[in-house]
PDB file of C-alpha atoms in Angstrom:
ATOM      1  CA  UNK C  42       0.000   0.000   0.000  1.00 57.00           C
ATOM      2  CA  UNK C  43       0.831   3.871  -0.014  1.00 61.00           C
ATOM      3  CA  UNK C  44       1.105   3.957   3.277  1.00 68.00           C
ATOM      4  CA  UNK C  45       3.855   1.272   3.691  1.00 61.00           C
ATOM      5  CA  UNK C  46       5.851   2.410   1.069  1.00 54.00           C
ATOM      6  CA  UNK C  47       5.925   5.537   2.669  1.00 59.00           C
ATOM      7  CA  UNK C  48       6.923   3.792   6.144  1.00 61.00           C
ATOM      8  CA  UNK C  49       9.687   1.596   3.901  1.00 54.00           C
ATOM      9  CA  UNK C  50      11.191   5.447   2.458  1.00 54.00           C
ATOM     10  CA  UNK C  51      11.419   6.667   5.969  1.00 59.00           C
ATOM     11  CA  UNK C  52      13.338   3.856   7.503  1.00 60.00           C
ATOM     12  CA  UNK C  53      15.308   3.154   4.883  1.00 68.00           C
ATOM     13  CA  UNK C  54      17.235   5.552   1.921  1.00 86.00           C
ATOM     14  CA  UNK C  55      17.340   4.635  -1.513  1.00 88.00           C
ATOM     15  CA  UNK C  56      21.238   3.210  -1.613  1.00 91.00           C
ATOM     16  CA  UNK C  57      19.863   0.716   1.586  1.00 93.00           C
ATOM     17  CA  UNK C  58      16.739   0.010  -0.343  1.00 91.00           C
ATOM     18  CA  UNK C  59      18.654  -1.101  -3.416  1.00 93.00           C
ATOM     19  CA  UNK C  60      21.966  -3.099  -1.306  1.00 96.00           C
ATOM     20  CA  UNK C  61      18.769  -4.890   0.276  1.00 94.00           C
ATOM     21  CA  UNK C  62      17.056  -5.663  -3.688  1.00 94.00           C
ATOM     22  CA  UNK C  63      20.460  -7.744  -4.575  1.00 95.00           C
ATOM     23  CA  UNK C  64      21.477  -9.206  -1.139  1.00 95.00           C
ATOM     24  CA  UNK C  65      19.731 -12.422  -1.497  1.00 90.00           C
ATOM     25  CA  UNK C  66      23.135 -13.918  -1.392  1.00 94.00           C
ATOM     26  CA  UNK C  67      26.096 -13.020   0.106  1.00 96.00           C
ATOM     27  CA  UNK C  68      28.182 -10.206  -1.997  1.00 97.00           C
ATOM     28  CA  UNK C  69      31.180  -8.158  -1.433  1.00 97.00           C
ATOM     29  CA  UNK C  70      31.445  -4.542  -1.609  1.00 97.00           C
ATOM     30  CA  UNK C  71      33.292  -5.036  -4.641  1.00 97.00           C
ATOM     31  CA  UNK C  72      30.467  -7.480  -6.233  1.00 97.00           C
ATOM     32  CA  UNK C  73      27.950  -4.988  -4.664  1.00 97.00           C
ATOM     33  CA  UNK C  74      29.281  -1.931  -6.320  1.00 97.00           C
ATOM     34  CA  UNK C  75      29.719  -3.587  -9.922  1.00 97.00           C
ATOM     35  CA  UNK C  76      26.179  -4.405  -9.693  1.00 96.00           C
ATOM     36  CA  UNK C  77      24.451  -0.758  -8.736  1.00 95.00           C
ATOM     37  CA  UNK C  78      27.418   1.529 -10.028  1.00 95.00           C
ATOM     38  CA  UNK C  79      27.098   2.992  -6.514  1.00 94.00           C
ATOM     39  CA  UNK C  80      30.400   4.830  -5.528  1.00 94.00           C
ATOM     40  CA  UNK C  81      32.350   2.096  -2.272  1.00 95.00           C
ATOM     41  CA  UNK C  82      32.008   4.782   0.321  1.00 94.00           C
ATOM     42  CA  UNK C  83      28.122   5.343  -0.136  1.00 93.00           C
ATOM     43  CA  UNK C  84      27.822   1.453  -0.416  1.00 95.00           C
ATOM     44  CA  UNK C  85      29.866   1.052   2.745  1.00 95.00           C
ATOM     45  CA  UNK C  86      28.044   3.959   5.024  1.00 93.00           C
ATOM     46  CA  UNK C  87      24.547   2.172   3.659  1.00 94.00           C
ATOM     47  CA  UNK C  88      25.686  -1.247   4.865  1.00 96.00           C
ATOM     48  CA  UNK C  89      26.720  -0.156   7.898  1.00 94.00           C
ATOM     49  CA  UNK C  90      23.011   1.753   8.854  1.00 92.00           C
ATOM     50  CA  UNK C  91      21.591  -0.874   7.467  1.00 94.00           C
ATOM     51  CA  UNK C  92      24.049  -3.945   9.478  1.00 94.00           C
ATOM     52  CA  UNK C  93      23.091  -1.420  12.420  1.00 92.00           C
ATOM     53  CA  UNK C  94      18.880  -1.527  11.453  1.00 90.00           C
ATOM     54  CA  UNK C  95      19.411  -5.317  11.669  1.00 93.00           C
ATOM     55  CA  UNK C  96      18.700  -5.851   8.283  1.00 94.00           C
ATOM     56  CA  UNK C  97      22.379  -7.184   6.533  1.00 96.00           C
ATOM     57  CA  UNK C  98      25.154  -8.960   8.866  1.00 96.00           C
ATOM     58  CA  UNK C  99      28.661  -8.520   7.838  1.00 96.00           C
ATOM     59  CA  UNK C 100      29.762 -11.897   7.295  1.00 96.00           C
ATOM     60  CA  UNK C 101      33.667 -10.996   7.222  1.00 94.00           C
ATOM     61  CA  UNK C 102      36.136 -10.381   3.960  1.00 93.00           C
ATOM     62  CA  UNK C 103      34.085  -7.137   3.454  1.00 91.00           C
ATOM     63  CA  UNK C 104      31.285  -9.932   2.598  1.00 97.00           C
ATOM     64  CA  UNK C 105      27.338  -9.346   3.822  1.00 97.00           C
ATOM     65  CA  UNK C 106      24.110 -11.092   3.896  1.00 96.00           C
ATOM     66  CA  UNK C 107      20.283  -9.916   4.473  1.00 94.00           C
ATOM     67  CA  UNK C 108      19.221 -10.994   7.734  1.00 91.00           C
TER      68      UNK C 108
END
């Protein structure tokens, strides 16, 4: 609905919207930022909100999952 899309854009920003679209397996930063063409220190600052939201764990090797 509207109304939980508009929850989903307050809790989360676009970069940690789109890190959480191609986590279904575990990637590294590199892997992640080949895929989205997202510049490493944006990819890293949104993994980290989003490892501290509970949402991704950081699995080691710069390598994270979706919880």
């Amino acid at each position: 609905t509207k109304e939980s899309l508009q929850k989903l854009d307050e809790l989360f920003g676009e970069n940690e919207r789109t890190l959480l679209d191609i986590l279904e397996a575990p990637l590294g930063v590199d892997a992640i930022k080949e895929k989205t063409g997202l510049p490493t220190s944006s990819i890293v600052a949104s993994l980290s909100m989003l490892e501290l939201k509970g949402r991704v764990r950081n699995l080691g090797l710069d390598t994270y999952q979706k919880t």
